[in-house]
mmCIF file of C-alpha atoms in Angstrom:
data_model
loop_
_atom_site.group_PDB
_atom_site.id
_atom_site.type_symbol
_atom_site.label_atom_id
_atom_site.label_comp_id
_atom_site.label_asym_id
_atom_site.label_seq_id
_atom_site.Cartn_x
_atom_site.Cartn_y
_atom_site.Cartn_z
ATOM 1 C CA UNK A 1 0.000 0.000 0.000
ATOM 2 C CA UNK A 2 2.558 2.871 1.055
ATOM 3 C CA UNK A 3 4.652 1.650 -2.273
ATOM 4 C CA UNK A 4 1.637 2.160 -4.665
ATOM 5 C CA UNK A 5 -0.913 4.336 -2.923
ATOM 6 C CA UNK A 6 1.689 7.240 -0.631
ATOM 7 C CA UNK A 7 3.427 9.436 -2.644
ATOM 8 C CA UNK A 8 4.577 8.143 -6.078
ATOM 9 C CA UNK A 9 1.584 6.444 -7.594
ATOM 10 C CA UNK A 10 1.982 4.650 -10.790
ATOM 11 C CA UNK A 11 -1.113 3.064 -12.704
ATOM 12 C CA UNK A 12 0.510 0.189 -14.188
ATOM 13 C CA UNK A 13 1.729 -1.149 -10.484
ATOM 14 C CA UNK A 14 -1.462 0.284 -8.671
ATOM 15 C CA UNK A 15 -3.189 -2.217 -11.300
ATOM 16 C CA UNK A 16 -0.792 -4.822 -10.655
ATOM 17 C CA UNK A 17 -1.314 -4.472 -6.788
ATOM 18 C CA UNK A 18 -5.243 -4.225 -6.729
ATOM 19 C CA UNK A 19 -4.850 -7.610 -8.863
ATOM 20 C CA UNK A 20 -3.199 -9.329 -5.841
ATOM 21 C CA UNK A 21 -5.146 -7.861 -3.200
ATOM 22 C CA UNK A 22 -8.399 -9.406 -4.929
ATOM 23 C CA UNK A 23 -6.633 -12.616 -5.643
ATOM 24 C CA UNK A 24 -5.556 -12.419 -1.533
ATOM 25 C CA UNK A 25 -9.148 -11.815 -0.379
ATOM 26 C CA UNK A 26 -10.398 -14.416 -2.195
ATOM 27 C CA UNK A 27 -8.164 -16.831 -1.205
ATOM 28 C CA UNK A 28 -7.665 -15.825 2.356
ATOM 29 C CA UNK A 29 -8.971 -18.807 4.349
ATOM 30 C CA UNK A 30 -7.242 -21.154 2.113
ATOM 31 C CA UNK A 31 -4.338 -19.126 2.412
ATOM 32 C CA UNK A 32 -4.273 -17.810 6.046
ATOM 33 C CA UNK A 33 -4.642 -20.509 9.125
ATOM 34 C CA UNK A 34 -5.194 -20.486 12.665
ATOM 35 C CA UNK A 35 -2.678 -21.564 15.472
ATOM 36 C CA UNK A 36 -5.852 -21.070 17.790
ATOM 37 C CA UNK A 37 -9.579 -19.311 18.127
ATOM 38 C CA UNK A 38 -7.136 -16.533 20.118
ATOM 39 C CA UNK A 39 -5.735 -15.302 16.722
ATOM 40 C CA UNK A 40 -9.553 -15.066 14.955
ATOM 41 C CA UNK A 41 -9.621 -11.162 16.036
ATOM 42 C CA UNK A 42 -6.518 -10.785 13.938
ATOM 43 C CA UNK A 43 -7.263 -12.768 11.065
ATOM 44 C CA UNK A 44 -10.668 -10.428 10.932
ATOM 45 C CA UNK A 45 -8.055 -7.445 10.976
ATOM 46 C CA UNK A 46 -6.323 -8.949 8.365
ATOM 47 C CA UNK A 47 -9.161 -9.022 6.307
ATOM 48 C CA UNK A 48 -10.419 -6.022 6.852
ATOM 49 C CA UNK A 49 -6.478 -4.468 6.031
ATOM 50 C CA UNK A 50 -6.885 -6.032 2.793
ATOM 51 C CA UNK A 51 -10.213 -5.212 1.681
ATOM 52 C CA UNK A 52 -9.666 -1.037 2.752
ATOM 53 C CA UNK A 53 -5.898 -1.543 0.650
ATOM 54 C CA UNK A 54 -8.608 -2.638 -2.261
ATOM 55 C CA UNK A 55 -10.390 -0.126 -2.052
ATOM 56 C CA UNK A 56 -8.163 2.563 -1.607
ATOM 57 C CA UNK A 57 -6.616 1.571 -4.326
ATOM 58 C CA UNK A 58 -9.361 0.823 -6.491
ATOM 59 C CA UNK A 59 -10.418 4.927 -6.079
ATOM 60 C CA UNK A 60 -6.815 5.982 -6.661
ATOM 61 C CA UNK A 61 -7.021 3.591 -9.848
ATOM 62 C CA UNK A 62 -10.242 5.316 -10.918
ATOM 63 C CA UNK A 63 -9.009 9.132 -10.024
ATOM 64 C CA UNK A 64 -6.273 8.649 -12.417
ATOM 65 C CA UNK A 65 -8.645 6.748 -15.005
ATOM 66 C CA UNK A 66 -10.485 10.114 -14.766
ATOM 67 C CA UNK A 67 -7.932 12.003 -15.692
ATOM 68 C CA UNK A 68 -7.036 13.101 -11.976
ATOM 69 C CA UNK A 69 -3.802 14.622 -11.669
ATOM 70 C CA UNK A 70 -1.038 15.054 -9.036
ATOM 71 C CA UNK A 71 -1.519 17.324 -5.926
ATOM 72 C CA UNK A 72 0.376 18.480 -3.226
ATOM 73 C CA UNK A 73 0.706 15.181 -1.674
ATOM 74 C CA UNK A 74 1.615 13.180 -4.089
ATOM 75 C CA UNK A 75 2.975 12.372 -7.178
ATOM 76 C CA UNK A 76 1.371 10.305 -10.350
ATOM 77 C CA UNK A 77 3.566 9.056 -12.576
ATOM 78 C CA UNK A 78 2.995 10.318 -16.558
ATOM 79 C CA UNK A 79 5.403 8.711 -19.434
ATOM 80 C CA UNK A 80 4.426 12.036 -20.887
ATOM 81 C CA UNK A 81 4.454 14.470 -17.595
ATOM 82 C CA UNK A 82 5.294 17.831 -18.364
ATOM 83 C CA UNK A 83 7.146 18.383 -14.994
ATOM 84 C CA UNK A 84 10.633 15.959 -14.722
ATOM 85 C CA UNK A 85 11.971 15.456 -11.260
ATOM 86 C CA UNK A 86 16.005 15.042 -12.415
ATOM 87 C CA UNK A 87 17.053 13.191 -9.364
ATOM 88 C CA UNK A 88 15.120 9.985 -10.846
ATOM 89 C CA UNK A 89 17.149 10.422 -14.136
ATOM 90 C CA UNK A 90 14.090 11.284 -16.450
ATOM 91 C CA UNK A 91 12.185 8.204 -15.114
ATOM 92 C CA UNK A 92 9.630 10.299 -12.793
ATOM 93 C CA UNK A 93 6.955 13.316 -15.104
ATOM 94 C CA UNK A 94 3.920 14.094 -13.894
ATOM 95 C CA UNK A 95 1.400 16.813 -14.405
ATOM 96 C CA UNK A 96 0.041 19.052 -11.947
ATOM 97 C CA UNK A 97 -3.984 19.090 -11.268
ATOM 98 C CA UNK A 98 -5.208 21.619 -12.815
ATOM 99 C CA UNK A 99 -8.612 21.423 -11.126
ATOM 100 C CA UNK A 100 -10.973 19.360 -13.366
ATOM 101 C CA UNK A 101 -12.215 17.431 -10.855
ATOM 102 C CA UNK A 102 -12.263 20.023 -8.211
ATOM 103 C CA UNK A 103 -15.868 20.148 -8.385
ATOM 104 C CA UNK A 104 -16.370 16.614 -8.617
ATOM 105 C CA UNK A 105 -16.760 14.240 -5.584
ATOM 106 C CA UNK A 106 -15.690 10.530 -5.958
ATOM 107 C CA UNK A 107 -17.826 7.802 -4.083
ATOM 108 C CA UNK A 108 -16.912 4.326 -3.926
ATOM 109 C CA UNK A 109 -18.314 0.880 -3.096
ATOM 110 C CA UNK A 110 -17.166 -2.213 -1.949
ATOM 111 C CA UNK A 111 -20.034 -5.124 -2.230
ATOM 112 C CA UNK A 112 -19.426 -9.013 -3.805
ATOM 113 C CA UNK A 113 -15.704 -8.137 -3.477
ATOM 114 C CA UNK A 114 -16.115 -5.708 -6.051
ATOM 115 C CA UNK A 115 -15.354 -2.013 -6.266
ATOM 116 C CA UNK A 116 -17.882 0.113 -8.154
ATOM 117 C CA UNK A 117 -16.762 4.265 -8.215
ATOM 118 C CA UNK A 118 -19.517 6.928 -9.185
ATOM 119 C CA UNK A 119 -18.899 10.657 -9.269
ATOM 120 C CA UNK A 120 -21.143 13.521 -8.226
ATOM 121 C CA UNK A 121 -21.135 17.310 -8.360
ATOM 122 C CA UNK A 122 -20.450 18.859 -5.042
ATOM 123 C CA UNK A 123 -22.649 20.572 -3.290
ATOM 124 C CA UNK A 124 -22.820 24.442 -2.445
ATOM 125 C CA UNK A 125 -21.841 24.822 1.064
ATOM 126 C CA UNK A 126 -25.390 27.053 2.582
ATOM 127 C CA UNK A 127 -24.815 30.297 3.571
ATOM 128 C CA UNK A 128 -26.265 30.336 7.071
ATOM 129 C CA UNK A 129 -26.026 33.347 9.925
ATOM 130 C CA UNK A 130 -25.414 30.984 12.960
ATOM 131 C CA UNK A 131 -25.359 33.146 15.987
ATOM 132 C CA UNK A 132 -22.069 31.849 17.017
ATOM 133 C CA UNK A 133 -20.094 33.475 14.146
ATOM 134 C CA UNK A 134 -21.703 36.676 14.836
ATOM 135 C CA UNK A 135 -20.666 36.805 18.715
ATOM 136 C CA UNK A 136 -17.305 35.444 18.276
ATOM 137 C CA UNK A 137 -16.679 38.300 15.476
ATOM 138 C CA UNK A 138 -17.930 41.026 17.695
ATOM 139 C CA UNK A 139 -15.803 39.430 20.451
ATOM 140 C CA UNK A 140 -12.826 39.641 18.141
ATOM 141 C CA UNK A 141 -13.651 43.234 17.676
ATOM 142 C CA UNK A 142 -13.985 43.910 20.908
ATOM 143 C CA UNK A 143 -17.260 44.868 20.474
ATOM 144 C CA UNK A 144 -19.175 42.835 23.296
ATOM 145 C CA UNK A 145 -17.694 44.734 26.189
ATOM 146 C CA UNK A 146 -18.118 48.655 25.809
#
């Protein structure tokens, strides 16, 4: 996970990785064995460590897919990125986000052992007077105590 989904993310090897994972969950009680009923809480950990590695992964897979770019906090690797970091020797480009999907919101399922991604439009945050941001900016005015 931190190889393919933290800071460098390639698609070819994020592929590659999401194909083990499912292969892995599948095969995990053929694959994974008890020395006793005191190690079942970890083998449900387990699991679950897999399955949220699959998914994570699926939603970086589809980000990219969608022509999601790299952000502050990490990089995606483009054959034909127009930024070149030279200490990898021409072997790390990518592109910066320039915001298409900024107004999109990515939602992702995990059912069957499946991943299905959908995306939506964000929604306008309401403009609401709450009381409390009207106090605390008088307060920071100093206008509550005359």
């Amino acid at each position: 996970m931190s190889q393919n989904g933290g800071i460098i993310r390639d698609l070819e090897k994020i592929s590659d990785t999401i194909v083990e994972l499912k292969n892995t969950i599948g095969n995990i009680q053929n694959t994974h064995k008890l020395k006793s009923i005191y190690e079942l809480p970890f083998a449900f950990q387990n699991r679950d460590i897999f399955i949220t590695q699959f998914v994570y992964l699926s939603a970086i897979k589809d980000y990219i897919e969608n022509g999601g770019k790299s952000r502050g906090s990490y990089l995606i690797v483009e054959e034909n990125g127009e930024i070149d970091v030279a200490a990898f020797g021409g072997k790390l480009k990518f592109t910066l986000d320039d915001g298409n999907l900024s107004n999109r919101v990515q939602e992702i399922e995990y059912r069957d052992g499946k991943t299905e991604c959908s995306w939506r439009s964000v929604k306008a945050i309401p403009k609401t007077e709450s009381w409390f941001e009207k106090v605390w900016y008088d307060f920071r005015n100093n206008n509550i105590i005359v």
